[in-house]
Amino acid sequence: MSYSQSYTGYNDNRPSAPPAPDPGTGHPYPSYYGQQGQGQSYSSTSYGSYGYPSFPPGTHPDVIRSFQMVDRDRSGFIDENELQQALSSGYQRFSLRTIRLLMFLFKNLHDSLRIGPQEFAALWGCLGQWRAIFERFDRDQSGRIDAMELKDALYSLGYAVPDSVLSVLVSRYDDGSGCKVELTFDSFVECGMIMKGLTEKFKEKDPRYTGSVTFTYDTFMSMIIPFLV
Amino acid sequence: MSYSQSYTGYNDNRPSAPPAPDPGTGHPYPSYYGQQGQGQSYSSTSYGSYGYPSFPPGTHPDVIRSFQMVDRDRSGFIDENELQQALSSGYQRFSLRTIRLLMFLFKNLHDSLRIGPQEFAALWGCLGQWRAIFERFDRDQSGRIDAMELKDALYSLGYAVPDSVLSVLVSRYDDGSGCKVELTFDSFVECGMIMKGLTEKFKEKDPRYTGSVTFTYDTFMSMIIPFLV
């Protein structure tokens, strides 16, 4: 499975949404690695009429409109700032850090700094599903979820996050005030993309799901550094 | 070797500064993992008179002044914003991203959100050494270094960066303009801290320098996520 393919397929961006974890039994190992489907690959961009890259069949007009609104030079590709602007119209304003993670995880093989219609449509669809899951766990509709809700929400996305990992993940949002850490949707997407990205990279090296991988120093460094966007 | 110890000792922050690499022979394996000295540990903070945490003996008055200038509540600890302010007086304004990496790599065991005088003094000394190395490789004194100069500079810090890793590292600073990527001192410190931090983590798991490490999924995730500051 090529690196790019693992993020541009539709099914791959659709959470497997297992039932909420049973506290008694813990998490089943297979879902440990997140959703399994790899889906159809869009590792290369197809071009429609007039050479403008085309959206996948059935793409919602709002998605196409949001993309074309920011693609002012009609190049068929948008950069991180344009993506931030496009998502602001459909969802909300995401931090540039989250935007860069989204770009990194949804980019195609040929262009790491811009995304085309197909990547944009996949990304938009993924955010829609994540938004629904976020709202399901934001029980008091406060627009924020706490650590345990984050754990359950990530589990619904197919990631059974060990408590040791969860605490490290959540500590990044601790402002030191002593108040309970709560995450906005932006932070939830950031956490989810980190879990998705690192898990997929680990999974690539562990195709048989043994749960452990041997890395050389070069492989380790080359794999991690792209996440430090 | 405890995690905290590896970053709070003085010698550990002093680059081993091997000679520039010989293109013919490549990099000696031992330096692959960066400087070897672990130095004296400051994993706990000692307190001077009046309960104010004390600076190590011989700390330059400018360092103490810079710290105390931003430690307005005289708590003896400074947060990331105060660190950014303190370094602006002695060096330059660093991006919050670089500041967070510095905090993360120099923090003590007991407080991950603030640093005390000893960590600050170690950090300040490290930056001084890195500044000297940056200037040595910024041959035209432009205030910027290119990828090959970065490679040589990191090698002088004890990190023999494989080309595969270097290209990933440098690509983070590519603005897509097609111009040659050049790094400021801020970006150089960011790259250096990433190399230092990830290498030290890898080294902890590979005490015999075999060059490869087997990680479980939990260990892998718990190790990487703190770098995604």
Short mmCIF file of N, CA, C and O in Angstrom, two decimals, chain A residues 113-181:
data_model
loop_
_atom_site.label_atom_id
_atom_site.label_comp_id
_atom_site.label_asym_id
_atom_site.label_seq_id
_atom_site.Cartn_x
_atom_site.Cartn_y
_atom_site.Cartn_z
N LEU A 113 2.27 20.45 -1.45
CA LEU A 113 1.95 21.79 -0.94
C LEU A 113 0.55 22.26 -1.34
O LEU A 113 0.05 23.25 -0.84
N ARG A 114 -0.08 21.54 -2.27
CA ARG A 114 -1.43 21.92 -2.70
C ARG A 114 -2.28 20.66 -2.83
O ARG A 114 -1.75 19.57 -2.99
N ILE A 115 -3.58 20.81 -2.75
CA ILE A 115 -4.47 19.68 -2.99
C ILE A 115 -5.46 20.03 -4.10
O ILE A 115 -5.76 21.21 -4.32
N GLY A 116 -5.95 19.00 -4.78
CA GLY A 116 -6.89 19.18 -5.88
C GLY A 116 -8.31 18.84 -5.44
O GLY A 116 -8.55 18.55 -4.26
N PRO A 117 -9.24 18.84 -6.39
CA PRO A 117 -10.65 18.58 -6.09
C PRO A 117 -10.90 17.25 -5.40
O PRO A 117 -11.70 17.18 -4.45
N GLN A 118 -10.21 16.22 -5.84
CA GLN A 118 -10.47 14.90 -5.27
C GLN A 118 -10.03 14.82 -3.82
O GLN A 118 -10.75 14.29 -2.95
N GLU A 119 -8.84 15.37 -3.53
CA GLU A 119 -8.37 15.38 -2.15
C GLU A 119 -9.28 16.26 -1.28
O GLU A 119 -9.61 15.92 -0.15
N PHE A 120 -9.69 17.40 -1.87
CA PHE A 120 -10.56 18.32 -1.13
C PHE A 120 -11.89 17.67 -0.79
O PHE A 120 -12.39 17.77 0.33
N ALA A 121 -12.46 16.95 -1.77
CA ALA A 121 -13.74 16.28 -1.55
C ALA A 121 -13.61 15.20 -0.48
O ALA A 121 -14.48 15.06 0.40
N ALA A 122 -12.51 14.46 -0.52
CA ALA A 122 -12.29 13.40 0.48
C ALA A 122 -12.14 14.02 1.87
O ALA A 122 -12.71 13.55 2.86
N LEU A 123 -11.38 15.11 1.93
CA LEU A 123 -11.12 15.81 3.19
C LEU A 123 -12.43 16.37 3.76
O LEU A 123 -12.74 16.20 4.94
N TRP A 124 -13.22 16.98 2.88
CA TRP A 124 -14.50 17.56 3.29
C TRP A 124 -15.42 16.48 3.85
O TRP A 124 -16.03 16.64 4.90
N GLY A 125 -15.46 15.35 3.15
CA GLY A 125 -16.30 14.25 3.61
C GLY A 125 -15.85 13.71 4.95
O GLY A 125 -16.66 13.45 5.85
N CYS A 126 -14.56 13.59 5.12
CA CYS A 126 -13.99 13.11 6.38
C CYS A 126 -14.36 14.05 7.52
O CYS A 126 -14.82 13.61 8.57
N LEU A 127 -14.22 15.36 7.28
CA LEU A 127 -14.55 16.34 8.32
C LEU A 127 -16.03 16.25 8.71
O LEU A 127 -16.38 16.41 9.88
N GLY A 128 -16.88 15.98 7.72
CA GLY A 128 -18.31 15.87 8.00
C GLY A 128 -18.59 14.72 8.96
O GLY A 128 -19.35 14.85 9.91
N GLN A 129 -17.91 13.60 8.70
CA GLN A 129 -18.11 12.44 9.56
C GLN A 129 -17.54 12.71 10.96
O GLN A 129 -18.15 12.34 11.97
N TRP A 130 -16.40 13.37 10.99
CA TRP A 130 -15.78 13.66 12.29
C TRP A 130 -16.62 14.67 13.08
O TRP A 130 -16.72 14.59 14.29
N ARG A 131 -17.21 15.60 12.36
CA ARG A 131 -18.07 16.60 13.01
C ARG A 131 -19.25 15.89 13.69
O ARG A 131 -19.58 16.18 14.85
N ALA A 132 -19.85 14.93 12.97
CA ALA A 132 -21.00 14.20 13.52
C ALA A 132 -20.58 13.44 14.78
O ALA A 132 -21.30 13.43 15.79
N ILE A 133 -19.41 12.85 14.74
CA ILE A 133 -18.93 12.09 15.91
C ILE A 133 -18.62 13.04 17.07
O ILE A 133 -18.98 12.77 18.22
N PHE A 134 -18.01 14.18 16.75
CA PHE A 134 -17.71 15.17 17.79
C PHE A 134 -19.00 15.59 18.49
O PHE A 134 -19.09 15.62 19.72
N GLU A 135 -20.04 15.87 17.70
CA GLU A 135 -21.30 16.35 18.28
C GLU A 135 -22.00 15.27 19.09
O GLU A 135 -22.65 15.55 20.09
N ARG A 136 -21.78 14.01 18.66
CA ARG A 136 -22.40 12.92 19.42
C ARG A 136 -21.82 12.85 20.83
O ARG A 136 -22.51 12.58 21.81
N PHE A 137 -20.51 13.12 20.95
CA PHE A 137 -19.86 13.00 22.26
C PHE A 137 -19.84 14.31 23.04
O PHE A 137 -19.58 14.31 24.24
N ASP A 138 -20.14 15.40 22.36
CA ASP A 138 -20.28 16.68 23.06
C ASP A 138 -21.70 16.74 23.62
O ASP A 138 -22.56 17.48 23.13
N ARG A 139 -21.93 15.94 24.68
CA ARG A 139 -23.31 15.68 25.12
C ARG A 139 -24.03 16.94 25.58
O ARG A 139 -25.21 17.10 25.37
N ASP A 140 -23.28 17.88 26.19
CA ASP A 140 -23.96 19.10 26.66
C ASP A 140 -23.93 20.19 25.58
O ASP A 140 -24.22 21.36 25.86
N GLN A 141 -23.52 19.80 24.35
CA GLN A 141 -23.52 20.76 23.23
C GLN A 141 -22.73 22.03 23.55
O GLN A 141 -23.11 23.12 23.12
N SER A 142 -21.65 21.86 24.31
CA SER A 142 -20.86 23.03 24.70
C SER A 142 -19.85 23.42 23.62
O SER A 142 -19.21 24.46 23.70
N GLY A 143 -19.72 22.55 22.61
CA GLY A 143 -18.70 22.82 21.58
C GLY A 143 -17.32 22.34 22.01
O GLY A 143 -16.33 22.57 21.32
N ARG A 144 -17.28 21.66 23.17
CA ARG A 144 -16.02 21.13 23.68
C ARG A 144 -16.22 19.72 24.23
O ARG A 144 -17.31 19.41 24.73
N ILE A 145 -15.17 18.91 24.14
CA ILE A 145 -15.24 17.57 24.74
C ILE A 145 -14.05 17.38 25.67
O ILE A 145 -12.98 17.97 25.45
N ASP A 146 -14.25 16.58 26.70
CA ASP A 146 -13.14 16.34 27.64
C ASP A 146 -12.36 15.09 27.22
O ASP A 146 -12.65 14.47 26.20
N ALA A 147 -11.39 14.73 28.04
CA ALA A 147 -10.48 13.64 27.68
C ALA A 147 -11.21 12.31 27.45
O ALA A 147 -10.95 11.62 26.46
N MET A 148 -12.14 11.98 28.35
CA MET A 148 -12.82 10.70 28.19
C MET A 148 -13.74 10.70 26.96
O MET A 148 -13.86 9.70 26.26
N GLU A 149 -14.37 11.86 26.71
CA GLU A 149 -15.20 11.98 25.51
C GLU A 149 -14.32 11.88 24.26
O GLU A 149 -14.71 11.27 23.26
N LEU A 150 -13.11 12.46 24.35
CA LEU A 150 -12.17 12.36 23.22
C LEU A 150 -11.81 10.91 22.96
O LEU A 150 -11.82 10.44 21.82
N LYS A 151 -11.56 10.18 24.06
CA LYS A 151 -11.21 8.76 23.93
C LYS A 151 -12.33 7.99 23.24
O LYS A 151 -12.10 7.23 22.30
N ASP A 152 -13.59 8.25 23.69
CA ASP A 152 -14.73 7.56 23.08
C ASP A 152 -14.92 7.99 21.63
O ASP A 152 -15.24 7.17 20.77
N ALA A 153 -14.72 9.28 21.37
CA ALA A 153 -14.90 9.79 20.00
C ALA A 153 -13.85 9.18 19.07
O ALA A 153 -14.18 8.73 17.96
N LEU A 154 -12.60 9.12 19.53
CA LEU A 154 -11.55 8.53 18.69
C LEU A 154 -11.82 7.04 18.49
O LEU A 154 -11.55 6.49 17.42
N TYR A 155 -12.39 6.41 19.51
CA TYR A 155 -12.73 4.99 19.37
C TYR A 155 -13.80 4.81 18.30
O TYR A 155 -13.75 3.87 17.51
N SER A 156 -14.73 5.76 18.24
CA SER A 156 -15.77 5.72 17.20
C SER A 156 -15.17 5.89 15.82
O SER A 156 -15.74 5.47 14.82
N LEU A 157 -14.01 6.54 15.77
CA LEU A 157 -13.30 6.69 14.48
C LEU A 157 -12.46 5.47 14.19
O LEU A 157 -11.83 5.37 13.14
N GLY A 158 -12.41 4.55 15.15
CA GLY A 158 -11.66 3.32 14.94
C GLY A 158 -10.32 3.28 15.64
O GLY A 158 -9.52 2.39 15.40
N TYR A 159 -10.06 4.30 16.50
CA TYR A 159 -8.76 4.33 17.19
C TYR A 159 -8.95 4.10 18.67
O TYR A 159 -9.51 4.94 19.38
N ALA A 160 -8.51 2.94 19.15
CA ALA A 160 -8.56 2.63 20.57
C ALA A 160 -7.28 3.18 21.18
O ALA A 160 -6.21 2.58 21.07
N VAL A 161 -7.38 4.38 21.77
CA VAL A 161 -6.19 5.07 22.28
C VAL A 161 -5.86 4.61 23.68
O VAL A 161 -6.68 4.77 24.59
N PRO A 162 -4.66 4.04 23.89
CA PRO A 162 -4.26 3.64 25.24
C PRO A 162 -4.26 4.87 26.15
O PRO A 162 -3.98 5.98 25.69
N ASP A 163 -4.58 4.67 27.45
CA ASP A 163 -4.63 5.81 28.37
C ASP A 163 -3.30 6.56 28.41
O ASP A 163 -3.28 7.78 28.53
N SER A 164 -2.20 5.81 28.29
CA SER A 164 -0.89 6.47 28.33
C SER A 164 -0.77 7.45 27.17
O SER A 164 -0.26 8.56 27.32
N VAL A 165 -1.26 7.06 26.01
CA VAL A 165 -1.22 7.92 24.83
C VAL A 165 -2.22 9.06 24.97
O VAL A 165 -1.91 10.22 24.67
N LEU A 166 -3.39 8.73 25.49
CA LEU A 166 -4.44 9.75 25.66
C LEU A 166 -3.95 10.90 26.54
O LEU A 166 -4.14 12.08 26.21
N SER A 167 -3.27 10.55 27.62
CA SER A 167 -2.84 11.60 28.56
C SER A 167 -1.80 12.51 27.90
O SER A 167 -1.82 13.72 28.09
N VAL A 168 -0.92 11.92 27.10
CA VAL A 168 0.07 12.73 26.39
C VAL A 168 -0.62 13.63 25.37
O VAL A 168 -0.33 14.82 25.26
N LEU A 169 -1.59 13.04 24.69
CA LEU A 169 -2.32 13.77 23.64
C LEU A 169 -3.05 14.97 24.25
O LEU A 169 -2.94 16.10 23.76
N VAL A 170 -3.74 14.73 25.35
CA VAL A 170 -4.56 15.78 25.97
C VAL A 170 -3.69 16.84 26.64
O VAL A 170 -4.03 18.02 26.66
N SER A 171 -2.52 16.42 27.14
CA SER A 171 -1.66 17.37 27.87
C SER A 171 -1.24 18.54 26.97
O SER A 171 -0.92 19.62 27.45
N ARG A 172 -1.30 18.32 25.66
CA ARG A 172 -0.91 19.39 24.72
C ARG A 172 -1.89 20.56 24.78
O ARG A 172 -1.58 21.66 24.33
N TYR A 173 -3.08 20.30 25.32
CA TYR A 173 -4.10 21.36 25.36
C TYR A 173 -4.32 21.88 26.78
O TYR A 173 -5.25 22.64 27.03
N ASP A 174 -3.43 21.46 27.69
CA ASP A 174 -3.52 21.92 29.07
C ASP A 174 -2.87 23.30 29.19
O ASP A 174 -1.68 23.45 28.89
N ASP A 175 -3.67 24.28 29.57
CA ASP A 175 -3.13 25.65 29.64
C ASP A 175 -2.50 25.94 31.00
O ASP A 175 -2.11 27.07 31.29
N GLY A 176 -2.42 24.90 31.83
CA GLY A 176 -1.77 25.07 33.13
C GLY A 176 -2.64 25.76 34.16
O GLY A 176 -2.20 26.02 35.28
N SER A 177 -3.88 26.04 33.81
CA SER A 177 -4.78 26.76 34.74
C SER A 177 -5.32 25.84 35.82
O SER A 177 -5.91 26.29 36.78
N GLY A 178 -5.14 24.54 35.62
CA GLY A 178 -5.66 23.59 36.59
C GLY A 178 -7.08 23.15 36.26
O GLY A 178 -7.60 22.20 36.86
N CYS A 179 -7.71 23.86 35.32
CA CYS A 179 -9.07 23.46 34.91
C CYS A 179 -9.00 22.18 34.09
O CYS A 179 -7.96 21.87 33.49
N LYS A 180 -10.13 21.46 34.04
CA LYS A 180 -10.20 20.24 33.23
C LYS A 180 -9.96 20.61 31.76
O LYS A 180 -10.51 21.61 31.27
N VAL A 181 -9.11 19.83 31.10
CA VAL A 181 -8.80 20.11 29.70
C VAL A 181 -10.01 19.75 28.83
O VAL A 181 -10.56 18.66 28.95
#
